[in-house]
Structures are given as structure tokens and as C-alpha cells.
Tab-separated table of C-alpha atoms in Angstrom:
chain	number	residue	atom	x	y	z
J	23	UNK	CA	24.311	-23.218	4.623
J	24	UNK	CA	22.751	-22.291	1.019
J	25	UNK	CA	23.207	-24.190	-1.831
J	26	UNK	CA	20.776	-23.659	-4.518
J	27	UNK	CA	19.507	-20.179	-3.343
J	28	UNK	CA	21.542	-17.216	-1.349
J	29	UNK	CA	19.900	-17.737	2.016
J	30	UNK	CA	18.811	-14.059	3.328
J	31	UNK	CA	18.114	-13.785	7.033
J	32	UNK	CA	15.465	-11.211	7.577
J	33	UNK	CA	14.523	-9.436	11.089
J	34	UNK	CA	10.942	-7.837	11.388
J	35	UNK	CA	9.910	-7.028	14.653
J	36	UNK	CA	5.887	-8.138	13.286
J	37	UNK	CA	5.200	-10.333	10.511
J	38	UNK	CA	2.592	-12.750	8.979
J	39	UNK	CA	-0.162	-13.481	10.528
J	40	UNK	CA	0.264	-10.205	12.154
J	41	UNK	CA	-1.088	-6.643	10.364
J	42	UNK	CA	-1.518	-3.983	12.741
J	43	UNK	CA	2.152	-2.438	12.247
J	44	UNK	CA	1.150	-1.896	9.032
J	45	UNK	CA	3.610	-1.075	6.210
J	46	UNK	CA	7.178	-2.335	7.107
J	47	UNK	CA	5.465	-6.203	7.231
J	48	UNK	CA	3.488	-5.444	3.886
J	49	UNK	CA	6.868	-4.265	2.673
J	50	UNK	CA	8.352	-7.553	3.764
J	51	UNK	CA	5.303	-9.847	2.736
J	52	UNK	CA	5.873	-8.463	-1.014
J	53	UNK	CA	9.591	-8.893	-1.171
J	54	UNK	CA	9.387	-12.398	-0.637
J	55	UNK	CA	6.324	-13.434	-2.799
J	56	UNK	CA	8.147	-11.219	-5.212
J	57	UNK	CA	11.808	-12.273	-4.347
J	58	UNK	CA	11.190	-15.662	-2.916
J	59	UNK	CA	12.002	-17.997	-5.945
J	60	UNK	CA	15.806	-15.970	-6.616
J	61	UNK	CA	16.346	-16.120	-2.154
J	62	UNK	CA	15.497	-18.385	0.734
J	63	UNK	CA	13.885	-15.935	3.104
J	64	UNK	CA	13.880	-17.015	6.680
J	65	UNK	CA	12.237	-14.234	8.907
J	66	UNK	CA	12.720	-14.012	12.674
J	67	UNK	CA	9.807	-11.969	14.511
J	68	UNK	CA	7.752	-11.844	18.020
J	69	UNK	CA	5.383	-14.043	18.379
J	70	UNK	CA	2.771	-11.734	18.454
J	71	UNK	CA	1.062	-8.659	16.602
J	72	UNK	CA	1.431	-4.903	17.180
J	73	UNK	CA	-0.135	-3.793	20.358
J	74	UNK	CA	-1.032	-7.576	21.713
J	75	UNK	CA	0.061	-9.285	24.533
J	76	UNK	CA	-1.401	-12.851	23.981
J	77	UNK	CA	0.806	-15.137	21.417
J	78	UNK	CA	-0.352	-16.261	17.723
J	79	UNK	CA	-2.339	-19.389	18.162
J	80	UNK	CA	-1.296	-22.278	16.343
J	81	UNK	CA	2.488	-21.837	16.371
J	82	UNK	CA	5.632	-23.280	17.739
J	83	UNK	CA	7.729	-20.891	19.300
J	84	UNK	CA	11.906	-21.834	18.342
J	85	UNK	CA	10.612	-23.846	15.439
J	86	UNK	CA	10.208	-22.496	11.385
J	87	UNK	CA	7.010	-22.215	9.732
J	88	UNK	CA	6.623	-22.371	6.414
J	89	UNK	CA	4.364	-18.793	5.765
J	90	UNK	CA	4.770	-18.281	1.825
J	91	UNK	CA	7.576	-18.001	-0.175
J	92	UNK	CA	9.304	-17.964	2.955
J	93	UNK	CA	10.476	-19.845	6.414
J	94	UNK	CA	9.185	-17.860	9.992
J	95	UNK	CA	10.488	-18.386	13.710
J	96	UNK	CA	8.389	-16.973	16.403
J	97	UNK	CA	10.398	-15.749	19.498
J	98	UNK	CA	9.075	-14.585	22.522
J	99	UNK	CA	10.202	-11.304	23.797
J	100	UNK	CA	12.030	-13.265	26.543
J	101	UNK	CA	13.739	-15.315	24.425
J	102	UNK	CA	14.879	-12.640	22.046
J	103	UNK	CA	18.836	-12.252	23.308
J	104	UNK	CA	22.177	-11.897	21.892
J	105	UNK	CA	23.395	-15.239	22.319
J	106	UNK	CA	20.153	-16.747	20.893
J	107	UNK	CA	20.069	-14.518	17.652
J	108	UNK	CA	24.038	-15.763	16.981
J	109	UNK	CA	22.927	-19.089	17.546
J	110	UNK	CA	20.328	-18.823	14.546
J	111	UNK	CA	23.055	-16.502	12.584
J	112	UNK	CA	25.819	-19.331	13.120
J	113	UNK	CA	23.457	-21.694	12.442
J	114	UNK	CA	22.054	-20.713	9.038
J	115	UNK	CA	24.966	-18.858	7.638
J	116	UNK	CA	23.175	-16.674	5.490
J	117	UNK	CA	24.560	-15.035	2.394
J	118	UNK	CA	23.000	-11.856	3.755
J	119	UNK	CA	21.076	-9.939	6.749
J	120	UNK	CA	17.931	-7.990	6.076
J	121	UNK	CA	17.176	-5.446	9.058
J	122	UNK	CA	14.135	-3.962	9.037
J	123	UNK	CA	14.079	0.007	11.369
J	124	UNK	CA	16.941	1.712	12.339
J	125	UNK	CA	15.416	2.064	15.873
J	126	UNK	CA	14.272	-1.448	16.408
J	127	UNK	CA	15.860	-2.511	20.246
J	128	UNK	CA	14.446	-6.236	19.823
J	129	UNK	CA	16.377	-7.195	16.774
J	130	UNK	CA	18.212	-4.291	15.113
J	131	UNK	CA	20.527	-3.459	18.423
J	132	UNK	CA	21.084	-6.976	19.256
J	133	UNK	CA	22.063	-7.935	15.257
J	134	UNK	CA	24.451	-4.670	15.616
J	135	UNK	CA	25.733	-5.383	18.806
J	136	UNK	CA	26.871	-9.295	18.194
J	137	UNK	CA	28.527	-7.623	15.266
J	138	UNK	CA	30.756	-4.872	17.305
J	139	UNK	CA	30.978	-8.029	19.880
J	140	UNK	CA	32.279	-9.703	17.247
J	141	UNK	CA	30.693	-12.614	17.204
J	142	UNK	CA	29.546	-12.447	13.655
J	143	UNK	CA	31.419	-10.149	10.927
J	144	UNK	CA	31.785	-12.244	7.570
J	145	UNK	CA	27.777	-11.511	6.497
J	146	UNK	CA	26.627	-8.443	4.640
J	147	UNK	CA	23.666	-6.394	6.294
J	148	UNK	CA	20.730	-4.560	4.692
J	149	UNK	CA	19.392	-1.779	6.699
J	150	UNK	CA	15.887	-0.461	6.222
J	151	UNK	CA	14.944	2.728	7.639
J	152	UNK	CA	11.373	2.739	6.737
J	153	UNK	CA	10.967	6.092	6.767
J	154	UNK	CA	12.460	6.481	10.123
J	155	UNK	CA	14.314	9.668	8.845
J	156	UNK	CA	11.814	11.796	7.405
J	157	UNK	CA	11.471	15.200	8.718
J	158	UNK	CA	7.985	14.258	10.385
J	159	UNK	CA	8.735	10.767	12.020
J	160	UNK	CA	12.270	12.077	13.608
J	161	UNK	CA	9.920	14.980	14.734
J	162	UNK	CA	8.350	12.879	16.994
J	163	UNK	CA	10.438	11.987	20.065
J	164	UNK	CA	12.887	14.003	18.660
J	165	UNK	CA	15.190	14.064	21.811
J	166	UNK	CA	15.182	10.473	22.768
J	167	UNK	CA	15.868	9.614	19.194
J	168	UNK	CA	18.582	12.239	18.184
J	169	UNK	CA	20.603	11.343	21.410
J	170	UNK	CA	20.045	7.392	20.015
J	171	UNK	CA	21.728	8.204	16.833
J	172	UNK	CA	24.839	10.206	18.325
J	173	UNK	CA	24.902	6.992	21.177
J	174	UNK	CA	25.233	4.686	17.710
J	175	UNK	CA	27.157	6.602	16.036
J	176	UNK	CA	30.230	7.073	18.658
J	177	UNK	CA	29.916	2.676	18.908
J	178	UNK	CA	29.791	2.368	15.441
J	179	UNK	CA	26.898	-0.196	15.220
J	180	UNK	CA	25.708	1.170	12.219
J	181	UNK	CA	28.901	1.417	10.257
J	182	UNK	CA	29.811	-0.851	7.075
J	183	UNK	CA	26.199	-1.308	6.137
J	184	UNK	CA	24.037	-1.731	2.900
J	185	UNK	CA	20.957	1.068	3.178
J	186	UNK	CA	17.949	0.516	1.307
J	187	UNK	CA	15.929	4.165	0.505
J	188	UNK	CA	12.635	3.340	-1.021
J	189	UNK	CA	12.756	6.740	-2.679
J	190	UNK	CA	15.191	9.003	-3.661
J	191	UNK	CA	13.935	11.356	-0.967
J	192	UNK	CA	14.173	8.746	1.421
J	193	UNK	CA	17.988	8.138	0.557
J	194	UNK	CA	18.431	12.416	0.826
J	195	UNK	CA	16.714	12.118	4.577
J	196	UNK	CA	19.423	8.841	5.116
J	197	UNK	CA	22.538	11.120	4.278
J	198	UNK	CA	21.022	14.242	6.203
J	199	UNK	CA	20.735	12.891	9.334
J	200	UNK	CA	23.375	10.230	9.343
J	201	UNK	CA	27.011	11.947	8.863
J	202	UNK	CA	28.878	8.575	8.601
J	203	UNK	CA	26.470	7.140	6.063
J	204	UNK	CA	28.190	7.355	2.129
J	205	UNK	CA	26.672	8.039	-0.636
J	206	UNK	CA	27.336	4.902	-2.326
J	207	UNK	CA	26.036	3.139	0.719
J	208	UNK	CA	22.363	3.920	-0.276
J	209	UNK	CA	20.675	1.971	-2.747
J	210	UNK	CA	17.399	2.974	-3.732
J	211	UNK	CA	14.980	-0.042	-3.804
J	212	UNK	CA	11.349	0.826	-4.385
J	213	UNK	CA	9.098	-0.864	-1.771
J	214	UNK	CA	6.815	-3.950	-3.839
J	215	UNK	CA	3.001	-4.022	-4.556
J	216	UNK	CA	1.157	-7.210	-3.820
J	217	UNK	CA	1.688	-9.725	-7.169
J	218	UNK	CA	-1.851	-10.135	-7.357
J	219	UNK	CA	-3.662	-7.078	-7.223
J	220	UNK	CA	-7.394	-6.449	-6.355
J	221	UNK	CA	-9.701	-5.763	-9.153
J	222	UNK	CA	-12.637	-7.909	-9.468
J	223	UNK	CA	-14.921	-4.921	-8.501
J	224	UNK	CA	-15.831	-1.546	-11.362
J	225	UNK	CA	-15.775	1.698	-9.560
J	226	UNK	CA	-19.009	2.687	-9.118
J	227	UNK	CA	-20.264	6.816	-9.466
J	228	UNK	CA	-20.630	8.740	-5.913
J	229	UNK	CA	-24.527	9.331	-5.341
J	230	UNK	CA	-25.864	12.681	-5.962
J	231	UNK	CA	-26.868	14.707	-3.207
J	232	UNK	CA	-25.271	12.171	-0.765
J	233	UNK	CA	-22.734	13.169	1.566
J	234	UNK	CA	-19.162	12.954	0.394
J	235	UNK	CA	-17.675	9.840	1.760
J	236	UNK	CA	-14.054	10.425	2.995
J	237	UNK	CA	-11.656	7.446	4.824
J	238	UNK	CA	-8.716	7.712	6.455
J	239	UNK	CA	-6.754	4.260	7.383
J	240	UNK	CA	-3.699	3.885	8.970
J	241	UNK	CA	-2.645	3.375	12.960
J	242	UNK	CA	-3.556	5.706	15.230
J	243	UNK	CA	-0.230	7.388	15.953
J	244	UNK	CA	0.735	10.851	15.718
J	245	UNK	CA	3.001	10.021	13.087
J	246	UNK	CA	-0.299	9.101	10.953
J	247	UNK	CA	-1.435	12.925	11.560
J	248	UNK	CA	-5.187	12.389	12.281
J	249	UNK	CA	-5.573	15.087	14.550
J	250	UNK	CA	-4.213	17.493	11.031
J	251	UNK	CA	-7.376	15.347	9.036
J	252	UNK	CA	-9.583	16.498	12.157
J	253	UNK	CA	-8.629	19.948	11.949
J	254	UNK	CA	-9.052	20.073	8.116
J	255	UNK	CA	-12.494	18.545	8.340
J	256	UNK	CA	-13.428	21.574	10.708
J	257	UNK	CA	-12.817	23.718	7.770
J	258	UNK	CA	-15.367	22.050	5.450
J	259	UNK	CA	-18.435	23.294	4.262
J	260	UNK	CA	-19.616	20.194	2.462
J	261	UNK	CA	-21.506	17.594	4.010
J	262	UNK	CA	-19.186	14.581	4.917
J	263	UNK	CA	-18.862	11.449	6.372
J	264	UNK	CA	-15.562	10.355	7.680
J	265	UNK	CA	-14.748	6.974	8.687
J	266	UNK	CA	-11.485	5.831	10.472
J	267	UNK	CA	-10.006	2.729	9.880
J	268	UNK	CA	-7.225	1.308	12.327
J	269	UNK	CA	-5.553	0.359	15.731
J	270	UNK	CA	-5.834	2.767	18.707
J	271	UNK	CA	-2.237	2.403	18.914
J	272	UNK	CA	-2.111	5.339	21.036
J	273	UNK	CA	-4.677	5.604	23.733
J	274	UNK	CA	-3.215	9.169	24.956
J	275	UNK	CA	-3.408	10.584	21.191
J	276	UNK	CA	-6.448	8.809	20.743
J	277	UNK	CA	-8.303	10.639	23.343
J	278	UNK	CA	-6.790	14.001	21.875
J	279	UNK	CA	-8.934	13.036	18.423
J	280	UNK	CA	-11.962	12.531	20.635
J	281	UNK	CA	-11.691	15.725	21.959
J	282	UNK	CA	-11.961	17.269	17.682
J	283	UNK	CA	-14.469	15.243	16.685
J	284	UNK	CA	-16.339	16.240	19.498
J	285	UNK	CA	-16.042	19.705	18.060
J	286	UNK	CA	-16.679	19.039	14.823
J	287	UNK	CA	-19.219	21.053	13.038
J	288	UNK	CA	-22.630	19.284	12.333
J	289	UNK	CA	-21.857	19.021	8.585
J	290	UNK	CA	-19.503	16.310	9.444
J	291	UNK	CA	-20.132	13.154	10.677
J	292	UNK	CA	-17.141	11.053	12.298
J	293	UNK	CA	-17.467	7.499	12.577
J	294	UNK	CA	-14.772	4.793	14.051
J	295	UNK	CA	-15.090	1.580	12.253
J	296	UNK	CA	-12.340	-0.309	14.622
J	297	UNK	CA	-9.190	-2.152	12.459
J	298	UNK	CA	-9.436	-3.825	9.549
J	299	UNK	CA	-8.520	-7.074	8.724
J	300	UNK	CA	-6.038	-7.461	5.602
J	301	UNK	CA	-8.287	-9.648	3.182
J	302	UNK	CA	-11.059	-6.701	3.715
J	303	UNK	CA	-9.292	-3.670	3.271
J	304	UNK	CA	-10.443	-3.330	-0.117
J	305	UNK	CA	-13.852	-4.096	-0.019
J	306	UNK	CA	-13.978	-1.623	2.934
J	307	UNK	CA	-12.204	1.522	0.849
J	308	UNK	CA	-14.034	0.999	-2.365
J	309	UNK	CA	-17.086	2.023	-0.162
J	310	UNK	CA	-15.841	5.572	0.050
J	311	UNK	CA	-15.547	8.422	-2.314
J	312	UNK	CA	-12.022	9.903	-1.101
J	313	UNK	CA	-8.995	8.490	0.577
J	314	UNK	CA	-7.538	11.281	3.268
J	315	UNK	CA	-4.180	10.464	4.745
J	316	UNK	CA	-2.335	13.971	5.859
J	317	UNK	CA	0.713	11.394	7.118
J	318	UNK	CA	3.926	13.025	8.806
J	319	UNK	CA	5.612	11.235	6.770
J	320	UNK	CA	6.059	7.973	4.542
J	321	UNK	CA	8.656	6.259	3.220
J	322	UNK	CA	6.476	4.260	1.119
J	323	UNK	CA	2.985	4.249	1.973
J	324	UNK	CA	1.367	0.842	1.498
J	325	UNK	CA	-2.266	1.832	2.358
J	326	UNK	CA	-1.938	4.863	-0.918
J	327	UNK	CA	-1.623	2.199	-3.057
J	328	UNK	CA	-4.503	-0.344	-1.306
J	329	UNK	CA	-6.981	2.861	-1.612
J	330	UNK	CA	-5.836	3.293	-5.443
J	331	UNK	CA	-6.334	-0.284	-6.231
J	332	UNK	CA	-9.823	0.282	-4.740
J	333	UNK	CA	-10.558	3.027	-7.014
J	334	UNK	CA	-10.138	6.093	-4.488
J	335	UNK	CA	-8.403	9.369	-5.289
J	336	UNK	CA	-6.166	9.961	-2.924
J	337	UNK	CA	-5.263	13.560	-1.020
J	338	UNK	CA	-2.129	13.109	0.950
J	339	UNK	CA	0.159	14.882	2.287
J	340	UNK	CA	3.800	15.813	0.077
J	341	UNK	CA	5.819	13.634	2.994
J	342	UNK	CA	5.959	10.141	0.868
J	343	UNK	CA	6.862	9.469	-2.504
J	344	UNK	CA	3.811	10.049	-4.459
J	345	UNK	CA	4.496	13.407	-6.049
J	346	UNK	CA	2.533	12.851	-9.426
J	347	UNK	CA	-1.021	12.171	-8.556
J	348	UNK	CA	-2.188	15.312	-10.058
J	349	UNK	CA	-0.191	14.796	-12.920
J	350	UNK	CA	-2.120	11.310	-13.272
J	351	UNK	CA	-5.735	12.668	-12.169
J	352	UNK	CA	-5.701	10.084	-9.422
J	353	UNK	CA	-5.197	12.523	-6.068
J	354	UNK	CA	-3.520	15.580	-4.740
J	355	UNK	CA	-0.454	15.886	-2.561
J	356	UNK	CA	-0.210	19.392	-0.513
J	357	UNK	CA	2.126	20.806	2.532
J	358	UNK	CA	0.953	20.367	5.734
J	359	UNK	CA	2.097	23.852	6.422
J	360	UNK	CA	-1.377	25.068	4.500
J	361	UNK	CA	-4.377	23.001	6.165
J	362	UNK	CA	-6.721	25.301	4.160
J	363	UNK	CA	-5.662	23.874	1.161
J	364	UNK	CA	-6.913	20.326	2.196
J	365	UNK	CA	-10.355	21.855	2.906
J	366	UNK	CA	-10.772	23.701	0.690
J	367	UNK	CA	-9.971	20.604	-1.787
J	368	UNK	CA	-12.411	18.073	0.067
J	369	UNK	CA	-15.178	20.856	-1.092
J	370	UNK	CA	-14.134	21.001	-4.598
J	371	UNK	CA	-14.262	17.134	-4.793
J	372	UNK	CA	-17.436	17.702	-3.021
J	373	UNK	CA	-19.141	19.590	-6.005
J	374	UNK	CA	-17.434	17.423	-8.636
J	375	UNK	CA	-19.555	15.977	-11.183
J	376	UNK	CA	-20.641	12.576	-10.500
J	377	UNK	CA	-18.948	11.189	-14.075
J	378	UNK	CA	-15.593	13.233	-12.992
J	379	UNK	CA	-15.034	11.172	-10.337
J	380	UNK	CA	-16.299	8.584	-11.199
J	381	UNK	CA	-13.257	8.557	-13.950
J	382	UNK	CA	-11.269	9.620	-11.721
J	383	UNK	CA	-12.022	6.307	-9.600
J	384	UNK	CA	-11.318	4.214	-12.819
J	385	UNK	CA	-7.769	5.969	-13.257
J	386	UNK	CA	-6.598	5.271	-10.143
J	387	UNK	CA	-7.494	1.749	-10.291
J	388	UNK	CA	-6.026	1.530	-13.470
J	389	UNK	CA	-2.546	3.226	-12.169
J	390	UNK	CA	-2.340	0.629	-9.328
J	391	UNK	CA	-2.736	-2.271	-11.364
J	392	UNK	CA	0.067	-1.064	-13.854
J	393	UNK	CA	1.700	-0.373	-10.917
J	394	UNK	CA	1.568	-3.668	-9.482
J	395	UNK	CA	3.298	-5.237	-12.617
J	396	UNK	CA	6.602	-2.894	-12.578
J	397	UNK	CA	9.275	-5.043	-13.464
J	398	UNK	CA	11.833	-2.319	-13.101
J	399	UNK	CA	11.097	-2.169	-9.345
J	400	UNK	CA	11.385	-5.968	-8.744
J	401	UNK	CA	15.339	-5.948	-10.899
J	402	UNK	CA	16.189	-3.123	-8.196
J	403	UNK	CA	15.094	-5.014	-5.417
J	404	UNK	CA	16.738	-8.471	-6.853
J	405	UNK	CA	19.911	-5.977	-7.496
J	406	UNK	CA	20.250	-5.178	-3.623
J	407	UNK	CA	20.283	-8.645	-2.394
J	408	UNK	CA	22.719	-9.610	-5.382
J	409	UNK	CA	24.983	-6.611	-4.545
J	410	UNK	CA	25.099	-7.472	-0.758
J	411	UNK	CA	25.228	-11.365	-1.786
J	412	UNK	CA	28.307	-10.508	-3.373
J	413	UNK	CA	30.105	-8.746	-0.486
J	414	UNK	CA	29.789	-12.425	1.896
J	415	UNK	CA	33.448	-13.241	3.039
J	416	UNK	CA	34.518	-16.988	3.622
J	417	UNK	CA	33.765	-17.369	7.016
């Protein structure tokens, strides 16, 4: 089917104009703008975002739509099947298959399953995790998900495949917790910024003898650990304001983080600013003094770099990849095994000088941007689709 680019066929459960799953379809959004002119990205998704029920407007379902760099199909969840997904595989021949989750049942099983069915076995496949595998996110649902893997594992699905790590911690928590997985099978491939950063805004000093203004953003999952941030906040001394940003994915955890704030002491105030579109999540962080995101773990962690590139330090926990904020004077990373030493950090910020963090704010802007512009990250990620591009078979 390609003649002038390697076509890659990529499968995201939630894409453009979707943004409430968050990360993997930033992920995927920044590959192609970053990837697009070297591959011809086609992208099958649902035709609808995270959490929704009612279809994108304005679409054909079956049909491609130009969205960027790339070429989109919006299925239904009816319509998502094994013989329709071989249909579009046969079809479009692609020099390569892009799977985005390990536990996806909508595309990843099906893509696996034609595969072992045979029906398909000439085209290389990329496998991304996302951060499935980290201690904290196989944590939750532990049992349903460990029983998953030993299921896949005694089929083979996930045999003969390509594994991207975005990390070099992701690719350890790969080879822990899949036996059959080589070494040489996992490429590290650092997840893409946005090309064109934002930065039309200067960072602008916290006011004195204001309360501190702390943000968390992110889904409201217990993955996303907002309960921990609760718990931490109850700890404070300082007077803050804490603002959520994101879905109620979960309603049942949801109510649990009622239940803390409702306990909260009265030097912190809690307020829940609903979800956030993408074009304003910048705008809305650079209105805060300190980014708090005590995830359970991150393979990348998107919504780090959005806060940077609004000028935020960042305090996080040491479950994603960003182990030198300190290093940079741009954030702090800590165990979740010591909640005190979260607290007791949000007080120290607390009493900072206003003209420490207000440099502060101007190095982490500064360390996004740059950043944004790594070259080195962009030849790893052309250097996985070449490698797989180079394992296609005649068919």
C-alpha cells in the first residue's frame, strides 16, 4: 500500500478531538506532528472520548479524516470486531502496527488475536505499555490483571513483538513482569513534547501574604493518587488553596476524596474547577504557585511537562521518569512511602521568598522549552519505526 512513506497503522482506544484519557493520546498527537512527514499515520479509535457515551459530532464513522499530520477512522464500539480490523489491516498493508496499552480489549486483543488466528502475520507490531507495568498501576486491580497476563502469556498473543519503554525504568518494569519479553525486544523511545511549546506569558512572582496556590491535574483515578495529595494537605500548616483539575473518572473514588476534603483543616481550602479543555491548560496552571501530582505511577507524564512549560515547580512523586528536578531547581520528586515529606515541603515552598520562586518559575519554563526541542528524542522515536519498518516480510 505505501509508496513514498512506510505506512504505520496506529490503534488508540481515544484520540483527537478527544482529551480526557489524557497522556497515551498526547503521546500519540506528538509522534505524528513530530513523525508525520518520515510515516503515513493512519489511527483507528472509538468514536468517542473517555467517559462519554454520545459520538464526536461532525464525523463519519468507517470513513478517514484528515486530523494533522495524520489520517483518523472513527469506529463505534459495535463495529469494532476481528473481521473488521483485518479488513482495514488487509486493506492498507502497513509497513508497521503501532499498539497503544497492553490491556486494551477493544483493539490490542483483537490486533493479537487475528495474529494467533492467523489472519495477518507478515507486519511488524509496536507495543506500548504506557506505564501499564509500573509497580503502582499493576497495583491496582492487581488480580484481574496478573491472571490477564498469565491468560496471554500461555496463548502467546504477545510474543514476537517490538516494545517501546519511554524510560529506562519503564523497560526494567517491561522485563519484570513479563518473563517471555527479551531484552533486545525493548527499545527505549522517549515519549514527544508538543513542537510548539507555550511561552508567550513571563512568570509572574507569588503575592506576599497570599495563600500558597497549589494544582493538581490529572483524571480522577486512583492511579492519579489524589486521595495521597488529600492526606498530605492535612499535614500542612501553611495557608493553601488547592484546585483540582480533571474528569471524575471514578465516581466511587471520587466520593472517597469528598469524604478528605471534608476533613480538611481550615487552613486549606479545596476547590474543584471541573476538566479542562486542552487549548487552556496552560493559561489555567500558570495561575498557580505549585504543581502537586503524588501519581502511582507514570510512564511519561504529559501534564509534568504542561505545568513546567507554565512556569510551575513541580513536586511529584519518584514513580515517572523525572528524577532530576532538584538537580535543575525546577521541583522535587519523593517516595510515597513518606507523606510527611510532601508536607512538610509544600510549607517550605510556602515561606520561600517571593524572588526564589519566582526564579524558580522562570527555570522551569526555561527547561520545558529546551525540552521541547530535543532532537535526540525525535532520532529514537524515528529509529523504532525504522527498526520495525525493516522487519515487514513480503506478504
Amino acid at each position: 500500500m505505501f509508496k513514498e512513506k512506510p505506512v504505520v497503522l496506529a490503534f488508540n482506544k481515544f484520540y483527537l478531538p478527544g482529551y480526557k484519557a489524557g497522556g497515551p493520546i498526547r503521546s500519540l498527537v506528538n509522534m505524528v506532528d513530530h513523525l508525520g512527514d518520515k510515516f503515513d499515520f493512519y489511527i483507528l479509535t472509538l468514536d468517542h472520548d473517555a467517559g462519554d457515551r454520545n459520538s464526536y459530532q461532525s464525523i463519519q464513522h468507517g470513513k478517514w479524516h484528515h486530523v494533522g499530520k495524520s489520517k483518523v477512522m472513527y469506529l463505534s464500539p459495535e463495529d469494532v470486531s476481528i473481521n473488521k480490523l483485518v479488513k482495514i489491516i488487509s486493506y492498507l498493508n502497513p509497513a508497521a502496527i503501532y499498539l497503544n496499552s497492553y490491556f486494551d480489549s477493544s483493539f490490542t486483543l483483537r490486533v493479537l488475536l487475528s495474529r494467533r488466528l492467523n489472519r495477518f502475520n507478515s507486519i511488524p507490531i509496536i507495543l506500548a505499555p504506557r506505564g501499564e507495568f509500573s509497580a503502582g498501576a499493576l497495583g491496582i486491580k492487581s488480580f484481574k490483571k496478573r491472571a490477564y497476563i498469565r491468560m496471554s502469556s500461555v496463548l502467546g498473543l504477545y510474543r514476537n513483538l517490538i516494545w517501546q519503554a519511554s524510560s529506562s525504568l519503564e523497560k526494567e518494569d517491561i522485563l519484570r513482569s513479563l518473563k517471555f519479553v527479551r531484552y533486545d525486544q525493548v527499545k527505549v523511545a522517549v515519549n514527544l513534547t508538543p513542537i510548539a511549546p507555550f511561552s508567550n506569558f513571563e512568570p509572574k512572582a507569588r503575592e506576599v501574604n497570599s495563600p500558597l496556590k497549589v494544582c493538581f491535574l490529572s483524571r480522577i483515578t486512583p492511579k492519579k493518587n489524589l486521595d495521597f495529595a488529600l492526606d498530605v494537605l492535612r499535614q500542612v500548616s501553611s495557608k493553601v488553596t488547592f484546585t483540582i483539575y480533571g474528569p471524575k473518572e471514578s465516581t466511587l473514588y471520587w466520593v472517597r476524596c469528598e469524604s478528605l476534603i471534608e476533613d480538611l483543616p481550615d487552613n486549606i481550602t479545596v476547590v474543584y474547577a471541573g476538566e479542562v479543555l486542552p487549548n487552556n491548560v496552560n493559561a489555567n496552571l500558570a495561575q498557580h504557585d505549585l504543581f502537586f501530582f503524588p501519581t502511582r505511577g507514570e510512564n511519561y507524564g504529559h501534564v509534568i511537562h504542561e505545568a513546567l512549560l507554565s512556569g510551575l515547580p513541580v513536586l511529584i512523586s519518584d514513580q515517572t521518569p523525572w528524577d532530576d528536578l532538584e538537580a535543575y531547581g525546577i521541583g522535587w520528586s519523593y517516595s510515597l512511602q513518606y507523606s510527611s515529606f510532601f508536607s512538610k515541603k509544600i510549607d517550605d515552598f510556602a515561606n520561600m521568598l517571593s524572588e526564589e520562586t519566582l526564579n524558580m518559575r522562570k527555570r522551569a519554563m526555561a527547561f520545558a522549552i529546551n525540552k521541547s526541542s530535543d532532537s535526540q528524542a525525535v532520532r529514537d522515536n524515528i529509529d523504532l519505526f525504522e527498526h520495525a519498518v525493516s522487519l515487514m516480510r513480503p506478504s
